Every structure is written in C-alpha cells, then in structure tokens.
Coordinates of C-alpha atoms and ligand atoms in Angstrom, one line a residue:
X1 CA -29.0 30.2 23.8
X2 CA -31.2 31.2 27.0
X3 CA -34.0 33.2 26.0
X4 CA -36.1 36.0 28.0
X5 CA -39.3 36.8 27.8
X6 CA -40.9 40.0 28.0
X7 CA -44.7 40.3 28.3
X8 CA -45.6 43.9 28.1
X9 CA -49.2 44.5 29.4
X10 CA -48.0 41.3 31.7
X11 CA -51.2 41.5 34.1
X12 CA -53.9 42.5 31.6
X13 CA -56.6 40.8 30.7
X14 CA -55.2 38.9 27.7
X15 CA -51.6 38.3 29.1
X16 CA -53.6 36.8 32.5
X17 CA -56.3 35.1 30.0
X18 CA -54.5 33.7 27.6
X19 CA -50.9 33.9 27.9
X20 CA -49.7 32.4 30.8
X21 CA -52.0 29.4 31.2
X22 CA -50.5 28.8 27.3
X23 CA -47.3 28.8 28.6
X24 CA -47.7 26.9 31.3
X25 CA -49.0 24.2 28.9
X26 CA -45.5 24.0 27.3
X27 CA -44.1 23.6 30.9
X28 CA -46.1 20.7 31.4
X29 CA -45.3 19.2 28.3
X30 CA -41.8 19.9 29.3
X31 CA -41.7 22.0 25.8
X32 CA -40.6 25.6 27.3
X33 CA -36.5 25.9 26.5
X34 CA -34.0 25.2 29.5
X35 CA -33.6 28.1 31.1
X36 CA -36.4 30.8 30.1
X37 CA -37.4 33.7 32.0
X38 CA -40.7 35.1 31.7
X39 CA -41.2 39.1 32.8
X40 CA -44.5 40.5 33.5
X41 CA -44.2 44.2 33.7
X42 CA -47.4 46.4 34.5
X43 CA -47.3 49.9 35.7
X44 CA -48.9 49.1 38.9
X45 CA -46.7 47.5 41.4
X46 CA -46.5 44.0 42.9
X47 CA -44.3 41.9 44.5
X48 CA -43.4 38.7 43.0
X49 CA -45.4 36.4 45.5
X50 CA -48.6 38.8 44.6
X51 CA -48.0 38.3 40.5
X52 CA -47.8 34.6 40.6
X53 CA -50.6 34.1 43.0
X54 CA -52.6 36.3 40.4
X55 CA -51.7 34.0 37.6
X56 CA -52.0 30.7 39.8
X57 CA -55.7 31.8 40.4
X58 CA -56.6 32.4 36.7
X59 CA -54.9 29.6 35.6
X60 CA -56.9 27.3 37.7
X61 CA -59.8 28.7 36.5
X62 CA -59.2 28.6 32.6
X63 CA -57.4 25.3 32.6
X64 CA -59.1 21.7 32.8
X65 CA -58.3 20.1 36.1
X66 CA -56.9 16.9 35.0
X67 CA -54.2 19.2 33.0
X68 CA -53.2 21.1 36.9
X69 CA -49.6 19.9 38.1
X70 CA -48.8 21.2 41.4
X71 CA -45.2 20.3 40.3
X72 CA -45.9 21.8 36.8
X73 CA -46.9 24.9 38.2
X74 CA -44.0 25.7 40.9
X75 CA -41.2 24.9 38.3
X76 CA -43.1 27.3 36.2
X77 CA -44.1 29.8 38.7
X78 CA -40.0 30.2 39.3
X79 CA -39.3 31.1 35.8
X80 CA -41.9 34.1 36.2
X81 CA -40.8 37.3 37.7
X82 CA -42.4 40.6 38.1
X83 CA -41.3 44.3 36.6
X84 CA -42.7 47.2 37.4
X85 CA -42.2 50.1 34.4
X86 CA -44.2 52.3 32.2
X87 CA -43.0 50.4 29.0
X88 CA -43.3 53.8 26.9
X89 CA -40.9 55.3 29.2
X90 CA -37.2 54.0 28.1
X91 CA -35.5 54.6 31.8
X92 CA -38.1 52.8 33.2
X93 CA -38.0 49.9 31.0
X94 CA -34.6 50.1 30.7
X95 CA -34.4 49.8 34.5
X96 CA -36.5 46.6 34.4
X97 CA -34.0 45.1 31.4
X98 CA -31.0 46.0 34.3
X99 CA -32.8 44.2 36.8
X100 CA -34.0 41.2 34.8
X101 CA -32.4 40.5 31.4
X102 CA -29.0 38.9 30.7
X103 CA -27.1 41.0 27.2
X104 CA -25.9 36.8 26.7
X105 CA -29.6 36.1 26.2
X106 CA -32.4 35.9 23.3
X107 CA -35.2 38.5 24.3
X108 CA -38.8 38.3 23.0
X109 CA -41.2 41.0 23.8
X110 CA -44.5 40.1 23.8
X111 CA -47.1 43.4 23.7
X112 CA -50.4 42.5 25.0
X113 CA -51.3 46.2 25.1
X114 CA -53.1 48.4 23.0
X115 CA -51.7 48.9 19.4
X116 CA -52.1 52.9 19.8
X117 CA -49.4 52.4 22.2
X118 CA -47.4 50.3 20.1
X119 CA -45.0 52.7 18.4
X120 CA -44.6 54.4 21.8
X121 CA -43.4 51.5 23.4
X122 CA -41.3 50.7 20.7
X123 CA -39.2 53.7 21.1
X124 CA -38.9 53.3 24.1
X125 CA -37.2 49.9 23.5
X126 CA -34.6 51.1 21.1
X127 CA -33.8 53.8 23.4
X128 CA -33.0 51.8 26.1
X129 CA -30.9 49.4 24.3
X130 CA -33.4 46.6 23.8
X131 CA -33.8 46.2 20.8
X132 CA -30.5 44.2 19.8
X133 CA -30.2 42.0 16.7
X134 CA -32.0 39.0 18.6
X135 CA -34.4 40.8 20.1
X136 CA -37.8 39.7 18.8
X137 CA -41.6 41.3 19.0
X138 CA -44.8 39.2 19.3
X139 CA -47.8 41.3 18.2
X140 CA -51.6 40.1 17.7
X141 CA -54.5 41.7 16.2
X142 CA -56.2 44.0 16.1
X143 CA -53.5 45.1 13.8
X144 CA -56.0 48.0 12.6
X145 CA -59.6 48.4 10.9
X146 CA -58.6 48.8 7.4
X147 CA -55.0 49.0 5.2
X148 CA -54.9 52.4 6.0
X149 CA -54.9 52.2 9.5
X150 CA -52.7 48.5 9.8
X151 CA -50.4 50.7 7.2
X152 CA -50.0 53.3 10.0
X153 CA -49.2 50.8 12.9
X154 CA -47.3 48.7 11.0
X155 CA -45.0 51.3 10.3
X156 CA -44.2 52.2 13.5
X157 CA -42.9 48.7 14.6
X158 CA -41.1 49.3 11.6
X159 CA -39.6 52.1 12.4
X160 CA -37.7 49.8 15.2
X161 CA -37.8 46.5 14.2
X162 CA -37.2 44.9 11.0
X163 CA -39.6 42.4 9.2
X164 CA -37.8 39.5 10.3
X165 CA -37.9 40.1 13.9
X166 CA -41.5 40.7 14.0
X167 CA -44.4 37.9 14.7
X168 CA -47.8 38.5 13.9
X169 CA -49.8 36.3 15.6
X170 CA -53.2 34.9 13.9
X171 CA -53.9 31.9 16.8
X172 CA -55.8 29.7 13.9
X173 CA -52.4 29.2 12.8
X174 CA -51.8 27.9 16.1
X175 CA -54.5 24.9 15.7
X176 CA -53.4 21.8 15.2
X177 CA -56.4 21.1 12.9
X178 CA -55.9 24.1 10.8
X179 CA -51.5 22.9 10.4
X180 CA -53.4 19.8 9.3
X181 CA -54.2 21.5 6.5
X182 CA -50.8 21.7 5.2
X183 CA -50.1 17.6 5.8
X184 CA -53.3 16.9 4.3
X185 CA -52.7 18.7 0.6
X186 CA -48.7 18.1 0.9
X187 CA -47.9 15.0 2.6
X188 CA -50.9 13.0 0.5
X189 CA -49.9 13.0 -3.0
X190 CA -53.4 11.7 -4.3
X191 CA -54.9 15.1 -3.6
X192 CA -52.6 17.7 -5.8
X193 CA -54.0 16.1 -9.2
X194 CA -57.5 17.0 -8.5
X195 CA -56.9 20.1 -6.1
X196 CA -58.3 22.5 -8.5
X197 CA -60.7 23.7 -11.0
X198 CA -61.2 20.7 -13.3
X199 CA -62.0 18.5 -10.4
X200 CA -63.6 21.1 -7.4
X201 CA -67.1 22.7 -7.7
X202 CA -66.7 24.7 -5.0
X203 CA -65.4 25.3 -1.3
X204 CA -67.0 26.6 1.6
X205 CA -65.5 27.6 5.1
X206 CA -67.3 28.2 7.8
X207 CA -67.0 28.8 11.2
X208 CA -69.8 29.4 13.7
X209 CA -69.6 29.9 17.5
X210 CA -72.2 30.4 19.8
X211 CA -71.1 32.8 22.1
X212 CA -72.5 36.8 21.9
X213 CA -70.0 39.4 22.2
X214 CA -71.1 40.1 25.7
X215 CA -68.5 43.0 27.3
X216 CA -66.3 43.3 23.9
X217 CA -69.0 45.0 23.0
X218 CA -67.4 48.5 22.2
X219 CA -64.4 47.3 20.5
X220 CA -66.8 44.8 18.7
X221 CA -69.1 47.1 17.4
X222 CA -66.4 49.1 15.7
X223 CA -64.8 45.8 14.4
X224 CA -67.8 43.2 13.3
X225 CA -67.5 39.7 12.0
X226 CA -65.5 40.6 8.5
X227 CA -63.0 42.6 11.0
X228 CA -62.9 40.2 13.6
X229 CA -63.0 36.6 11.3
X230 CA -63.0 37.0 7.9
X231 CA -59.9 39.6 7.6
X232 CA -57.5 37.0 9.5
X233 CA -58.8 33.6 10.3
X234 CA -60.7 32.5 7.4
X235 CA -58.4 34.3 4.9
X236 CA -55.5 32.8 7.1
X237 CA -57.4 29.2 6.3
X238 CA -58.2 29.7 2.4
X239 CA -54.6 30.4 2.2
X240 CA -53.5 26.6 3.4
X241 CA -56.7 24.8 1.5
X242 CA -55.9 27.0 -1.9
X243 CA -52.1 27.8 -2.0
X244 CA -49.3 26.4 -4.2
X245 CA -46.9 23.9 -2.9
X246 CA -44.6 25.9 -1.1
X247 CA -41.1 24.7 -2.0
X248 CA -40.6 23.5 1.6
X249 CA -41.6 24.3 5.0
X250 CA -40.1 27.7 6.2
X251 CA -41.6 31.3 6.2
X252 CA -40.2 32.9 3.4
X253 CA -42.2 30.0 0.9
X254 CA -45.2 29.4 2.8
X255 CA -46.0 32.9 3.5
X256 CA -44.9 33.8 -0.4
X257 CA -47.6 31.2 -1.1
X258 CA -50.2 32.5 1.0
X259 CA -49.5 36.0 -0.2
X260 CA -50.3 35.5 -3.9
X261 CA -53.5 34.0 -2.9
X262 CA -54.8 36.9 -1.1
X263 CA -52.9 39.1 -4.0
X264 CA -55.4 36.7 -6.3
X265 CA -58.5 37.2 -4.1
X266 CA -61.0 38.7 -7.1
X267 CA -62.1 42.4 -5.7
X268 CA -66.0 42.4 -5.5
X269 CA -67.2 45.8 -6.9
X270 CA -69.9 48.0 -5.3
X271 CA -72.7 46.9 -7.5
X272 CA -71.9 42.9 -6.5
X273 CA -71.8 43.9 -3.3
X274 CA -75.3 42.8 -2.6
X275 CA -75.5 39.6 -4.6
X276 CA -72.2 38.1 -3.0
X277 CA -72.4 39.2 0.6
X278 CA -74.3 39.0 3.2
X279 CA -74.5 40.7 6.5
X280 CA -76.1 39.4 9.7
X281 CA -76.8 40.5 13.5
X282 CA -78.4 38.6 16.4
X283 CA -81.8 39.5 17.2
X284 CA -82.9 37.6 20.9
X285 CA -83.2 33.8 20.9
X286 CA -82.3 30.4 22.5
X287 CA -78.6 28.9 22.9
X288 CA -78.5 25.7 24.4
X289 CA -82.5 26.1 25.5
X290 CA -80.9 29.7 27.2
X291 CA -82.7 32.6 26.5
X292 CA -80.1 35.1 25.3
X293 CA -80.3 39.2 24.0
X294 CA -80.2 40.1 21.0
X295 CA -77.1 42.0 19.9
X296 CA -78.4 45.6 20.3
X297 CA -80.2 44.5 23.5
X298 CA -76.4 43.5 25.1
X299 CA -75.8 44.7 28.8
X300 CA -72.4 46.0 29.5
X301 CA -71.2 47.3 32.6
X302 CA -69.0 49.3 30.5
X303 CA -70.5 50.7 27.4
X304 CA -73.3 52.3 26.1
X305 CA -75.2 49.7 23.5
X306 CA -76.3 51.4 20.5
X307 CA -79.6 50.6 19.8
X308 CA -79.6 51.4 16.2
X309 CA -76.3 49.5 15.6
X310 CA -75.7 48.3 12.0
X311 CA -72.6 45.7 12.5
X312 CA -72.6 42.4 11.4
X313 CA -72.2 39.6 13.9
X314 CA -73.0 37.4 10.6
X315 CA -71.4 37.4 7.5
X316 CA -71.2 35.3 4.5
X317 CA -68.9 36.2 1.3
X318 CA -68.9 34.6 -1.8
X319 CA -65.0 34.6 -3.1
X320 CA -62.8 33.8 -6.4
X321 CA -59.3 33.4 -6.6
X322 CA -58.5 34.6 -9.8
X323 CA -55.8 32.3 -10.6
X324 CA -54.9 29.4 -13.3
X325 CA -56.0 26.6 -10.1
X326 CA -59.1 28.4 -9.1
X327 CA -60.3 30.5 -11.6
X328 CA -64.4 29.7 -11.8
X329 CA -64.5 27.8 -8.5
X330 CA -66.7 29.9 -6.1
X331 CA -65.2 29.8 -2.8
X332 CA -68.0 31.0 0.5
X333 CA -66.9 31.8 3.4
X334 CA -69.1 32.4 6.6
X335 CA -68.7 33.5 10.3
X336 CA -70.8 34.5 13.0
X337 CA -71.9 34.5 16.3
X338 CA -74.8 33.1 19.0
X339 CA -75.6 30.4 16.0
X340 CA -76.9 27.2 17.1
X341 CA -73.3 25.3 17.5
X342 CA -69.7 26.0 17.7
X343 CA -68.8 24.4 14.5
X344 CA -65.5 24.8 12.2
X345 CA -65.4 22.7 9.0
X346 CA -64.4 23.6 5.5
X347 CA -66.0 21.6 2.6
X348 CA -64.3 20.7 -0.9
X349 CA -67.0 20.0 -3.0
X350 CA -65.8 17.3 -6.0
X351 CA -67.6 17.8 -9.8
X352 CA -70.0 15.2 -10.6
X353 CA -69.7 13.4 -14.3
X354 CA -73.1 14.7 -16.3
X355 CA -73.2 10.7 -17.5
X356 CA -74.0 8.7 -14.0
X357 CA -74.8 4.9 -14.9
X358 CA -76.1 3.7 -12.0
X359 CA -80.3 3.8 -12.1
X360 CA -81.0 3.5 -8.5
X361 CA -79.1 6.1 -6.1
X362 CA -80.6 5.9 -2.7
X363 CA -78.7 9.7 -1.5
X364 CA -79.2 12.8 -2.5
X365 CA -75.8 13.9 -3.0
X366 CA -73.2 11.9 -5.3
X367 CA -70.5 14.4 -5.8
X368 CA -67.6 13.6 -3.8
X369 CA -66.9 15.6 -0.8
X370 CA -63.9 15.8 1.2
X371 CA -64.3 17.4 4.8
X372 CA -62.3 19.0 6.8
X373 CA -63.5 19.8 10.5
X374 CA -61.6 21.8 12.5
X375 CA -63.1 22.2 15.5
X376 CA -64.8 21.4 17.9
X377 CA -63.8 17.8 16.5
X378 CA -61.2 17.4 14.3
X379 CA -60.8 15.0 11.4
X380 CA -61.3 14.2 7.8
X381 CA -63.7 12.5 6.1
X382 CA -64.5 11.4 2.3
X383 CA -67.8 11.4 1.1
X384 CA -67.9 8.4 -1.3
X385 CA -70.7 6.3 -2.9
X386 CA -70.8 2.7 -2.2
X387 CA -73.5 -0.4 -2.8
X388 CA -76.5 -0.5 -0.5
X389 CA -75.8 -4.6 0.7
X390 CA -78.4 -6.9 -0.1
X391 CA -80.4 -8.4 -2.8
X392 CA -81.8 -5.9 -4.8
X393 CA -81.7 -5.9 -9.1
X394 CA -78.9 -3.7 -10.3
X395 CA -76.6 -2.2 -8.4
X396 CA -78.1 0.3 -5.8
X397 CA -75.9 3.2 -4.5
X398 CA -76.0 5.3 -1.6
X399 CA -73.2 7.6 0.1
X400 CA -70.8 7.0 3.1
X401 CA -67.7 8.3 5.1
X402 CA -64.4 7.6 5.1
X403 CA -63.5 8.6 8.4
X404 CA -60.2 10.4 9.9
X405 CA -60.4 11.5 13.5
X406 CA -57.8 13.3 15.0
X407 CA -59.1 13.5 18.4
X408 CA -58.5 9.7 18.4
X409 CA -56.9 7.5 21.2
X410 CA -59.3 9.9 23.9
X411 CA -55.9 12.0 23.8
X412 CA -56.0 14.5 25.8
X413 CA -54.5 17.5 24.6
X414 CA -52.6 19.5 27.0
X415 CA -52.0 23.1 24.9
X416 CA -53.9 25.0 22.8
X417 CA -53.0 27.7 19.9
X418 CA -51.1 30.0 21.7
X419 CA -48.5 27.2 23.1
X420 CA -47.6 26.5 19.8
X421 CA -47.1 29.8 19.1
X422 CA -44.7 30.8 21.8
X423 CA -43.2 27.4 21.0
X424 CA -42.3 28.8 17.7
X425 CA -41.2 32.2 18.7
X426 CA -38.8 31.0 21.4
X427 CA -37.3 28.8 18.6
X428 CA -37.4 31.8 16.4
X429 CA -39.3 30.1 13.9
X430 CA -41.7 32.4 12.0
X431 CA -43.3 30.1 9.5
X432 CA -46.8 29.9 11.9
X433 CA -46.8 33.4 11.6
X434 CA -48.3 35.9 9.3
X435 CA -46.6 38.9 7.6
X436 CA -46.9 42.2 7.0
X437 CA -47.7 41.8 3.3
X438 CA -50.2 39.4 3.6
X439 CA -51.9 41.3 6.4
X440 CA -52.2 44.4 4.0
X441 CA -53.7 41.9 1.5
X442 CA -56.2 40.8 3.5
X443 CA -57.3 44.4 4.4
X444 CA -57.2 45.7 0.8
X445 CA -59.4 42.5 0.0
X446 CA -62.1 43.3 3.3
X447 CA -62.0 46.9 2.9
X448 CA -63.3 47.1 -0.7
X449 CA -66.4 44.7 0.7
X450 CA -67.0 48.2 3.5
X451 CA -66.6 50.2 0.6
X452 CA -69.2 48.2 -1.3
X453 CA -71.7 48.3 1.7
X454 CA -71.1 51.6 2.7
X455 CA -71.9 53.2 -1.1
X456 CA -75.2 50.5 -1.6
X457 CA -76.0 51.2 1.9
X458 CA -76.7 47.8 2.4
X459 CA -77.8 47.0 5.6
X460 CA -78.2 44.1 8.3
X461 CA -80.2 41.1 8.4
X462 CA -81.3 39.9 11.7
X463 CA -81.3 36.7 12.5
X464 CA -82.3 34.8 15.7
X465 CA -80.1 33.6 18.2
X466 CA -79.9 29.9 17.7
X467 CA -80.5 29.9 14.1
X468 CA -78.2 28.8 11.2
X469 CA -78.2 32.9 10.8
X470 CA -80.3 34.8 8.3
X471 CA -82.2 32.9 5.4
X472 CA -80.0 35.3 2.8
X473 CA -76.8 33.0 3.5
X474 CA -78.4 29.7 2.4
X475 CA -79.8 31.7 -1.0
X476 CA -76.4 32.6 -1.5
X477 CA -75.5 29.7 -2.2
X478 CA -78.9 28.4 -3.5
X479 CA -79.3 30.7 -5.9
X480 CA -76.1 28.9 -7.5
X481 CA -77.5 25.5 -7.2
X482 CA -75.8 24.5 -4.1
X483 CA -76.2 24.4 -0.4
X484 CA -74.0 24.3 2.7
X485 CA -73.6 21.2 4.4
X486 CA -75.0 22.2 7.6
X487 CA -74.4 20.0 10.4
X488 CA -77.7 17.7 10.2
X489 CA -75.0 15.6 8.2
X490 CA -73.5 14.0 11.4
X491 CA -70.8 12.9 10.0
X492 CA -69.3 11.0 12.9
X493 CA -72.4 9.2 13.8
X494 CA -72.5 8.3 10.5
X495 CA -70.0 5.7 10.6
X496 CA -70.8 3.6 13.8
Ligands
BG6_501 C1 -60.9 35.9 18.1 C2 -62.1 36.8 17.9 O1 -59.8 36.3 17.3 O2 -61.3 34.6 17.7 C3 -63.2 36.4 18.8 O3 -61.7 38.1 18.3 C4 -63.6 34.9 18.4 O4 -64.4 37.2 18.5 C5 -62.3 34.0 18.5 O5 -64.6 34.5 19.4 C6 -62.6 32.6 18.0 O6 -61.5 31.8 18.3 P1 -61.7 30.3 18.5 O7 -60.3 29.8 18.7 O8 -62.6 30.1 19.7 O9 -62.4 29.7 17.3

C-alpha cells in the first residue's frame, strides 16, 4: 500500500529543521517506501520549484557533507510537493487532499504546528473526509504543561482520531542508543537475575548538554528542564532500564510495561520536596573557553527576558519505583543545560558484599558498575575488578572496563531519531511511540514535584555556565553515601 504524507506546518521551523533533512536520510538509505508522497502545506503560497529549493538550502546546512547525494536529493526532491491551505479550514484542506492524495492510499498527517491549533485542524480533517480508517496523525510535544492541560489536548485529537491511529513522538525513542536499551536487558539473559533490588544500589540518569536556550527562550521559560526533559525523555528512559519483560516486541506490551512503571513512580510530597530535588539555572560562565550569559541575562530578538526568572535550566530528582523489583533502590535523575559537556549515560550501580577478602585494593570503587552511554558516544561498559600484574604479595586488585562501543567500525551513521521515527509510522508500527496513558503518568508524576515547589517556595540555585551545575546535586546524592560518576572517569581512554 502507497502511503502519503501530510506535513502540516510543512515550511516551519521544525518541519524545515528537522523533518525533511530526516526524511531525506531514509531516502539515502533507500529506507522511504516505494512510492511515498510527501505534502508540505503552509498558508503562504509557493510554487513547487520555490518549496524544494527552501528545503535543499536547509538541508545542506543541517546535514554533514559526506552524507549530501546529489542523486539522493533529486529522487527525493520529486516525491515532495507543495499545498497551499489553511489546515483549520476543511475546504481548503480538503482542496489540497483533491489535488494531491490518492482515496487507494495510506495518509499520515504530520502537525508540526502549534498544539492550540491542534483540535482545530483536526476538525477540519474529519470534515473534509480525511480522516479514513488508515489515516494516521504524528504529534510531538509539547503535548501540554501539566495533566490538566495534556488532558485537554489530548482530548481533542480524540475527538477525531482514535488511540490507535495516533503517534506521539518522544525522539529519545528514536535513538539507536536508547532501543539499545531494550537488547541490552532482553536479548542478554545474564542481566534479568540481578536486574533488581537484591543486586542494584542505585541508578542514575543523566543527561547534560551544553547549549543555553538562546531564542526558545519564551516558550522555555514557561516550560523549564522537568517540562522540557524530565517529563518525556528521562521518564521515556527509566521506563526501558526499569520495566518488566514485555511479552514480545509490539506496542500494546512494551507500552503496558512502561506504563506501570510510571503508574509505580513513588509521588514525592510537599515536605520532601526539598530533600529530593533540586533546581538549577545558569548564571554567566565559559563553554568551550566561550564566554556565555547567564540565563536571565539571554538576548532575544524576540522576547522580553525576565530578569527575575525562577525556572530551572537544572534539575536533579531523586526517584523510587514502588514496585516488588525496585522497591528501596533510589533511582536520580538529572538534566540541564550550558554544563560543561554534552554527555548522556545512565549508571547501574551493583551492591557490594560487606565481607571483601582481598587486603590490598588499589581503586576506590569495587561495586560493580554497568554503564550505559548514550550519547555523544554510545556503548556499554562493565566496571569489574581484576589483579594489578606483577609481583607483589597477595593478590592486589584494582578496577577496569569491559568495553562495548557502538560507534565501532568508524560507521558512519547516515539518520538520526526522527528517521527512525517516520520509518515506523510509514510502516504503521507504533511500538517507538508513546501513548496517551503513559504521557498522563508522566505529568501526574512532574506535576506533584511543581506542586511541591510551588507550596515550599523553593527556589533556584545558580550555577555557572560550565559547571557540573549547582553543588546541591552532588549532596543529593552524597548525603546518601554515593556520588555520580561524573565524566573524569574516561571510560574509553581507559581501555587503550
Ligand atoms: C528537546 C528539548 O526535546 O530535546 C531541547 O526541547 C533539548 O531543549 C533536546 O535540547 C535534546 O535532544 P538531544 O537529542 O540533543 O539530546
């Protein structure tokens, strides 16, 4: 079956950004299905030639050059047509689906608009016939600020489509490091025994970038770090590191798993609040020896900055799953921005046995640790004690890596998240994608932290640009007797 594909908002930011150059990767992998047509439809008109020499332009800037086909791009460039229409107005849009669609074929509609439009368009698309029993919608956060507000959106995509023919995108998912995840636990038997609370001290995620929020600022200063990260990604994450063997590989049980983890996510109360979060923002500092603003000191050519702002561009969370696996394991998360290194890793920290019997240990950790890094690199490696060589009495021990690189072989990837993504959703496979029950979970789980900080009135920290991020997120886990394991480890090095 031939598929279409609609991208609503087809010459914004995100659809010129993001989308096309990721479907052009599948073209060049020769992954996009025979015979796809991709609309872009925009209010303001274009002609055809105009469209594609928009996209050509940004796709040369946002792709590497070694990954540029000339042939690529013209077999790709004649799938793409151009549509003009107000997509909340269903003659209009049902003019473009005249000109453009076959009835024969699949259709996905893609809406890289605003979701205040959403349930707009949406009507629009049942009125005008669109919507048939194939027809499916691609949608990406923000899905909301809260349950409340998702609840409210979500509802009116309901009111059109059904569950199954909606695709939330969450573009970790998308990461071939973080589907890893999913062969690591359930394609390696030796883990499952000790996956849990008899075996595992602790977990930590973490993901750091370095970038500032630069222009976003607006929409980030009503969003923040817990919004923006915590809410999808890292939840999206602890899902695949903490779930129960699905029974095999399609939505309904991986998503069923995922959803009784958030459903098991312990709620912090208002007077933990303090003790098991903490909330950052960027004051000025250096990123890569550049001098950079702090976060209330941001220029945009757009927005006012408000100089008293109290959103965190840092935060750090100390979680439970209340579960019969993880009950008693502390599980910290932590996100932010302009931190010294764009860094993804998440940590499974092995118990140690009280009775060790070797005298002479020449590290200072001995515990076991398996980690997982995501990105920029992406591999696994196994902490593990071994003799120090030589001739020394007894039997000296010091810790090494077992080492799994995925960026082996100097391959060169050729997609990113999002290709995987529309891969999926042309195939109409959903599993990569996250639904609406887990999505409320994850807000009922963030919004009770707000909650917590708004009634304690706990504010910021600041922390410099550069910087790990404020001193509180190291005592979070210090005061428990543990640390992060912050990148001086260099764990690749360590092994040459
Ligand atoms: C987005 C956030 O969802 O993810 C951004 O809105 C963030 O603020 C980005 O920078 C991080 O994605 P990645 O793939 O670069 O880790």
């Amino acid at each position: 079956m031939n598929t279409d594909l609609l991208i609503v908002g087809g010459d914004g930011d995100l659809a010129l950004r993001k989308l096309y150059p990721s479907l052009y990767f599948l073209e060049l992998n020769n992954r996009m299905p025979e015979n796809t047509r991709i609309i872009g439809m925009a209010r303001t008109g274009q002609t055809r030639e105009e469209f594609h020499s928009k996209i050509h332009q940004w796709l040369k800037s946002s792709i590497k050059e070694e990954l540029y086909s000339e042939e690529k791009w013209q077999s790709f460039a004649s799938k793409i047509w151009f549509g003009q229409a107000d997509a909340t107005n269903p003659e209009s849009l049902g003019q473009v689906g005249k000109n453009y669609f076959d009835n024969d074929n699949h259709l996905v509609i893609y809406l890289a608009i605003p979701p205040m439009i959403f349930g707009k368009v949406c009507s629009a698309i049942n009125a005008c016939g669109l919507n048939r029993p194939t027809t499916r919608l691609v949608v990406e956060k923000p899905l909301g600020d809260s349950q409340e507000t998702f609840l409210a959106i979500n509802n009116e995509l309901a009111r059109t489509f059904t569950e199954d023919q909606i695709f939330r995108i969450d573009h970790y998912l998308g990461k071939e490091s973080v589907q890893n995840l999913l062969a690591l636990r359930f394609a390696n038997d030796i883990f499952e025994p000790l996956w849990n609370a008899r075996y595992i001290d602790h977990i930590q995620i973490t993901v750091t970038e370095k970038v500032g929020v630069g222009n976003r600022w607006a929409f980030y200063d009503q969003t923040g770090a817990t919004r923006d990260m915590v809410q999808n990604h890292l939840l999206q994450v602890l899902c695949f590191v903490a779930m129960e063997p699905p029974a095999c590989l399609n939505a309904e049980s991986v998503r069923a798993e995922k959803l009784k983890v958030l459903n098991a996510l312990r709620q912090i109360p208002d007077h933990e609040v303090q003790e098991l979060t903490v909330r950052g923002q960027y004051a000025g500092g250096y990123v890569d020896g550049v001098e950079v603003p702090g976060y209330r000191q941001e220029v945009s050519d757009k927005y006012e900055v408000n100089p008293n702002s109290q959103t965190e561009t840092f935060v750090a969370i100390k979680a439970e799953i209340e579960n019969w696996r993880w009950s008693g394991v502390p599980i910290y998360l932590r996100t932010g921005k302009r931190l010294h290194k764009r860094h993804s890793e998440i940590v499974i920290q092995f118990k140690q046995s009280k009775h060790q019997i070797f005298k002479q240990n020449h590290s200072e950790h001995r515990a076991n640790q398996l980690i997982i890094q995501l990105q920029p690199d992406s591999g696994v490696a196994l902490r593990m004690m071994h003799k120090v060589q030589g001739l020394d009495a007894g039997i000296p021990v010091e810790d090494g890596v077992l080492n799994f690189s995925l960026d082996e072989d100097g391959q060169k990837v050729k997609y990113d998240a999002y290709s995987r993504l529309f891969f999926d959703v042309l195939r109409n496979d959903p599993t990569l994608f996250v639904s609406a029950a887990e999505v409320q979970a994850a807000w009922r789980w963030v919004d009770q932290i707000f909650a917590g900080w708004k009634s304690t009135g706990m504010e910021v920290q600041p922390y410099k640009s550069g910087s790990r991020g404020p001193e509180n997120a190291e005592n979070l886990m210090q005061k428990d007797g543990r640390n992060w394991l912050n990148e001086d480890f260099e764990l690749w090095c360590a092994l040459e």
